[in-house]
XYZ file of C-alpha atoms in Angstrom:
310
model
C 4.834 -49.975 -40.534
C 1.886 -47.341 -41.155
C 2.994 -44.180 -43.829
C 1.762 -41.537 -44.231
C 2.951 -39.035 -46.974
C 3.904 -34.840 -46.858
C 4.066 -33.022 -49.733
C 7.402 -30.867 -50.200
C 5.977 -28.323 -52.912
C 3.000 -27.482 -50.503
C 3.851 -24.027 -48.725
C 3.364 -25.568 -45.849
C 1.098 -22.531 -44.248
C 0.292 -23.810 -40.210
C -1.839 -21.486 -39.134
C -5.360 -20.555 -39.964
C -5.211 -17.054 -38.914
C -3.714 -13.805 -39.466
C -1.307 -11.829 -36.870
C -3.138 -9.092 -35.007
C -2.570 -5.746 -35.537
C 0.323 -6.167 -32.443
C 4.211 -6.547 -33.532
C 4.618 -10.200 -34.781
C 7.867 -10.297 -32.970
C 8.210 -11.158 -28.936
C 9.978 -8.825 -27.408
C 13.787 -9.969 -26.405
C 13.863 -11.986 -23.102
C 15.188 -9.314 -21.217
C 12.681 -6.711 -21.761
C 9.772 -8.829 -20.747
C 10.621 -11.897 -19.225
C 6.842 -12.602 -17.943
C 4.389 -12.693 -20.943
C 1.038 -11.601 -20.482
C -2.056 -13.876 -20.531
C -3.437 -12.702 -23.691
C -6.275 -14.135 -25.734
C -5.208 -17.754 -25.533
C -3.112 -17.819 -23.001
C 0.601 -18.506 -23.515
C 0.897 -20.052 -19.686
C 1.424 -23.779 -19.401
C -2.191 -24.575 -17.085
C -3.419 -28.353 -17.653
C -4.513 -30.328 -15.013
C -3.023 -29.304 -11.358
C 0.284 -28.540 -13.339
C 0.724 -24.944 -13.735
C 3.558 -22.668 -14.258
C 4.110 -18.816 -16.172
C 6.358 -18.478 -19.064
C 9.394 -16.508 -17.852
C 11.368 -16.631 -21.377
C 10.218 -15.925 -24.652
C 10.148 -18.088 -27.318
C 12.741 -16.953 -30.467
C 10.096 -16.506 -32.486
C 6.426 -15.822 -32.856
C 3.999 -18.857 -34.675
C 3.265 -16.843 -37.465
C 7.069 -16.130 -38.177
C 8.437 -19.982 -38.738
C 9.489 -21.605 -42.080
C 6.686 -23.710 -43.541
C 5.706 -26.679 -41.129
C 4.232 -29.725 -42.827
C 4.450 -31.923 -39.786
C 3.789 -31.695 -36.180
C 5.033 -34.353 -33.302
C 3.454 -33.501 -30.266
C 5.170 -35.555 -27.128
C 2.305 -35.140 -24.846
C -1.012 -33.098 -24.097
C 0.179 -30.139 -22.076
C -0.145 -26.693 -22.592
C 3.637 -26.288 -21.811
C 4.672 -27.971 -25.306
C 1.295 -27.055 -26.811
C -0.007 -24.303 -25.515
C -3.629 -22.506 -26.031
C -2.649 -19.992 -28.641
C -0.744 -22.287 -30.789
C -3.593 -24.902 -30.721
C -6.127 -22.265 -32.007
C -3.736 -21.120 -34.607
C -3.050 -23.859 -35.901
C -5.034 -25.181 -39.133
C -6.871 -28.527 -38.695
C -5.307 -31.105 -41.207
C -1.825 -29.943 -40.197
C -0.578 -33.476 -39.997
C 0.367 -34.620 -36.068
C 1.848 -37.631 -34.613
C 1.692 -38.324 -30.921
C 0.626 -40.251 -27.787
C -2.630 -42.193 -27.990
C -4.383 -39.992 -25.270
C -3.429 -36.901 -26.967
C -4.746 -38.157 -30.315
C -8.173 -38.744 -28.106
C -7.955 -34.595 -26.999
C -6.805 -33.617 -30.304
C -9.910 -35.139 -32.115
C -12.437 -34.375 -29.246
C -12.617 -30.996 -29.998
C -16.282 -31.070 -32.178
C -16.217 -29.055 -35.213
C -12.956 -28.232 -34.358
C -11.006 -31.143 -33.769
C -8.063 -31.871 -35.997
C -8.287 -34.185 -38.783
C -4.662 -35.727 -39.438
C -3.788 -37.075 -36.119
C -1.601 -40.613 -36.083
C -0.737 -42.032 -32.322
C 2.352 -44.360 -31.801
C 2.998 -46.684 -28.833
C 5.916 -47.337 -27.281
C 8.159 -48.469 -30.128
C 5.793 -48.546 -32.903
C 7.103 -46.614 -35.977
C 5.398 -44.036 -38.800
C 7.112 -43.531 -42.107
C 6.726 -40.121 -43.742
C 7.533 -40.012 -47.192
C 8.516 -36.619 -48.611
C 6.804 -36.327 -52.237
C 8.472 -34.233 -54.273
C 6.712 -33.605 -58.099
C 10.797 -32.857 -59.190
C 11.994 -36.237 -57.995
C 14.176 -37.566 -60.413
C 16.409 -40.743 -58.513
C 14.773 -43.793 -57.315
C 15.043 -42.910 -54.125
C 13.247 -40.366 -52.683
C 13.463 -38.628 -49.058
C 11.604 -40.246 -45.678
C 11.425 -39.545 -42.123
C 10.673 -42.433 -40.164
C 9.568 -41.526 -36.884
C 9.426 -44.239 -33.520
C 7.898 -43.568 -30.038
C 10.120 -43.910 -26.972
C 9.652 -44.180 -23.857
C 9.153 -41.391 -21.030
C 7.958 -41.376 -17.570
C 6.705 -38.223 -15.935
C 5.544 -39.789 -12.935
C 8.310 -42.160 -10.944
C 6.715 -45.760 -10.490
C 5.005 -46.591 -7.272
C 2.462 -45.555 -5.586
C 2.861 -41.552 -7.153
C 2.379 -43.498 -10.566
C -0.821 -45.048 -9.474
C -2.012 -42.257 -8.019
C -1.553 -40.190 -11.206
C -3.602 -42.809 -13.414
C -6.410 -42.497 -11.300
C -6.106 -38.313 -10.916
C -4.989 -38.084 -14.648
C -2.726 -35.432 -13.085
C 0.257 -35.636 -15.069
C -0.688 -36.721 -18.858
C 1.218 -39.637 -20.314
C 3.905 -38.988 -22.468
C 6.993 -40.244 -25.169
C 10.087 -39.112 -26.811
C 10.954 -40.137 -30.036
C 13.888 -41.694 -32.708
C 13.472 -39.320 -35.906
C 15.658 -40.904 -38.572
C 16.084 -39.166 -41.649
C 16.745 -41.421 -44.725
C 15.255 -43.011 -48.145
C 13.160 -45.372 -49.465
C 12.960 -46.778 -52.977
C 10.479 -44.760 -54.747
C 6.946 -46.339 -55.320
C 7.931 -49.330 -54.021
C 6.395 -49.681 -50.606
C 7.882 -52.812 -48.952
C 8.523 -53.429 -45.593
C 12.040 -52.755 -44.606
C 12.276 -50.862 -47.555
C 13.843 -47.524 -46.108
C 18.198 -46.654 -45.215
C 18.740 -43.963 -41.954
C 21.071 -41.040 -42.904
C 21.045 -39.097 -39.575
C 18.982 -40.282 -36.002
C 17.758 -37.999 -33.828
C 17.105 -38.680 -30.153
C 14.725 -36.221 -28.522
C 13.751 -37.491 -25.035
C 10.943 -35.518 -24.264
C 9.606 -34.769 -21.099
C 10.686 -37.781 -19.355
C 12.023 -38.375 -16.169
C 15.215 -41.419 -16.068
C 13.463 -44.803 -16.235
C 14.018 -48.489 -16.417
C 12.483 -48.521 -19.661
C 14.976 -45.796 -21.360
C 17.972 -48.298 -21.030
C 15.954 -50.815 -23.288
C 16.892 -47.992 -26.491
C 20.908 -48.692 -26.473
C 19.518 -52.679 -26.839
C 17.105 -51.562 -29.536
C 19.899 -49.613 -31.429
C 22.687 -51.259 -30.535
C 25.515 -50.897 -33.497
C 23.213 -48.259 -34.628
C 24.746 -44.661 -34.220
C 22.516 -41.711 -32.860
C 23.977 -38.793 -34.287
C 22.062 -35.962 -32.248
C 20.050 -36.214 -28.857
C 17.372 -33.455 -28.066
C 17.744 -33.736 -24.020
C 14.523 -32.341 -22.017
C 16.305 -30.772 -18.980
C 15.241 -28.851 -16.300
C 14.142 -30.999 -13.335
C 10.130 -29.656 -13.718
C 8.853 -29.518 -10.203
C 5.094 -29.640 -9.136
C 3.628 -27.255 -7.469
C 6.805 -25.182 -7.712
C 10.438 -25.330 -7.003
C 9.692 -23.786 -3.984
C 7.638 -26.589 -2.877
C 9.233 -29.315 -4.862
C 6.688 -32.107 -3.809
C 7.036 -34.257 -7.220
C 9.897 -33.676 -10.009
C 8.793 -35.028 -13.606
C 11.298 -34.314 -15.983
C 14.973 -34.684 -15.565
C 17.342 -32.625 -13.625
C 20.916 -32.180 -14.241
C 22.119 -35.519 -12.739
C 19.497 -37.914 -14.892
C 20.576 -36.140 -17.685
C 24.278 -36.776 -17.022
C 23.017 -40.186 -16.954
C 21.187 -40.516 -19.941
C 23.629 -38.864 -22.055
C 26.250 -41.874 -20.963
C 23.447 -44.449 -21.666
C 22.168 -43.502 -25.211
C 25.994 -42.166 -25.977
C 24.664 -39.645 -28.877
C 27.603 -38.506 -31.224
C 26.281 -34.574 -30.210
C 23.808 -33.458 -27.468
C 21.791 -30.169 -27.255
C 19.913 -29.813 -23.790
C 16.423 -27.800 -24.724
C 13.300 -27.006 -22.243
C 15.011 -26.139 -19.417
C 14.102 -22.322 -18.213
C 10.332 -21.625 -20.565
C 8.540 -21.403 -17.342
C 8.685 -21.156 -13.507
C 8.687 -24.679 -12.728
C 12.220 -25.653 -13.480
C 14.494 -26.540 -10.463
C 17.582 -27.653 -11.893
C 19.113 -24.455 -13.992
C 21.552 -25.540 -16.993
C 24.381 -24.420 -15.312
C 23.970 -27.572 -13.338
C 24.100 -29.369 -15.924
C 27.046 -27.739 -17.328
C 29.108 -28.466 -14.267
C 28.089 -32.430 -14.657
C 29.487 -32.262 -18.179
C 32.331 -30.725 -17.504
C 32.799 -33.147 -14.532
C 32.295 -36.469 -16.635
C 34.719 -35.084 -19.587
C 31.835 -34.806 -21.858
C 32.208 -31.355 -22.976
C 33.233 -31.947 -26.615
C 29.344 -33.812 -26.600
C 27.569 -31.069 -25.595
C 26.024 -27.759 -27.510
C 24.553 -25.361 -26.079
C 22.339 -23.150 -27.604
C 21.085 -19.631 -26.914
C 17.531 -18.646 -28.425
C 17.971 -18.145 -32.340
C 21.439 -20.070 -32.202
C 20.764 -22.855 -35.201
C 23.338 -25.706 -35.399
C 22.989 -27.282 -38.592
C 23.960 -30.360 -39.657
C 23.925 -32.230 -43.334
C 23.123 -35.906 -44.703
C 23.237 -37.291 -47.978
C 22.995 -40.479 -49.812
C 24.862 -42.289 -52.445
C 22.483 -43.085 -54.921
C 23.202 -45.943 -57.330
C 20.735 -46.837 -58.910
């Protein structure tokens, strides 16, 4: 398994500009639901996918805690969009899909210099160094591509590797754990907490392989990608790539998480399937004490710890 390592003291600064002279802050939701095509452009536009932000994000770039570590699910300007890219300083660490790794580093004297890809399935450790550490075990993140579909197999899916329409994409396992301290073996690192986040995915064959992969394995929290995403538009829904209230019913009984918090659901214009859909199905399969739902700036925290006996 390929490491790579973070350091906690750094102040983990993301961005390598400054804010303009503008307010740092959005405005709320309900003021200005469509934002403007500034410098940068905040609009998802990649390929023949398109669609306009209609809700703001909680907060601007320049505003969040320190990052030290980026994963990206896929190339498209609705999880990454323009501004952010161009903000965002060059050895920020990123781990993603091969063919985003290829745009991320294709960029000249600009490209971006701490890029890892993961398959399907293969795994990165991040070890957390820490000057302060005083146990023989110190923190890690070990992170695992999943799978995820945009395009539904078939002739669509065929179609889309010749167009490149649609870029390919993953979710991913984030486990949060330990591993001894400077001793880098294989196998070498204890889960705390795993995280599910599905990414933009449509419900595939290949998603009911991860109960097999972690069966007697508990998955604490899934990050659900909801919204049914609909190409052109929902008002001509030719092609849906990311799941709508009924595949997420259905992969919430597959993976069986502990908690589930449905995300990515009403950014843009493109979404079909509002989360009061997917409300109702939760409510009809008895799954409500599963569920969270969060409103922008909502935080649900959560807590692990080790025993350490060394």
């Amino acid at each position: 398994m390929r490491r790579i390592v973070v350091d906690a003291e750094d102040p983990g600064e993301p961005t390598r500009d400054h804010p303009s002279k503008h307010p740092s802050k959005l405005r709320e939701a309900n003021e200005t639901k469509v934002h403007p095509k500034s410098s940068g452009g905040e609009d998802g536009n990649i390929f023949f996918v398109t669609g306009t932000r209609v809700t703001n994000p909680a907060i601007d770039l320049h505003d969040i805690p320190p990052v030290h570590l980026i994963l990206l699910s896929h190339y498209h300007a609705d999880h990454f969009d323009q501004k952010v890219e161009g903000s965002l300083t060059r050895d920020i660490p990123i781990i993603t899909t091969p063919h985003a790794k290829g745009c991320l580093e294709s960029k000249g004297d600009d490209s971006f210099t701490k890029v890892e890809a993961l398959d399907t399935y293969q795994s990165m450790l991040v070890e957390i160094k820490s000057n302060g550490a005083t146990s023989k075990k110190e923190p890690a993140i070990k992170v695992t591509a999943m799978p995820g579909e945009h395009v539904p197999p078939g002739p669509l899916s065929t179609a889309n590797d010749i167009l490149k329409a649609v870029p390919p994409t993953n979710g991913c396992m984030v486990e949060l754990g330990h591993t001894t301290q400077y001793h880098h073996v294989e196998g070498d690192f204890e889960t705390n907490y795993r995280i599910y986040i599905s990414g933009d995915t449509l419900m595939c064959d290949e998603l009911k392989e991860i109960p097999k992969i972690y069966a007697d394995q508990k998955i604490d929290l899934m990050l659900i990608h909801l919204g049914g995403t609909t190409i052109p538009s929902p008002h001509i829904p030719l092609l849906m790539v990311t799941m709508d209230a009924k595949q997420g019913i259905e992969l919430l009984k597959l993976v069986c998480p502990d908690m589930t918090i449905p995300i990515h659901y009403d950014d843009y214009d493109v979404f079909l399937s509002p989360l009061s859909d997917f409300k109702k199905a939760v409510e009809e399969a008895g799954l409500s004490s599963k569920v969270v739902y969060l409103d922008r700036k909502d935080q649900y925290k959560f807590k692990t710890t080790w025993t350490d006996s060394s």
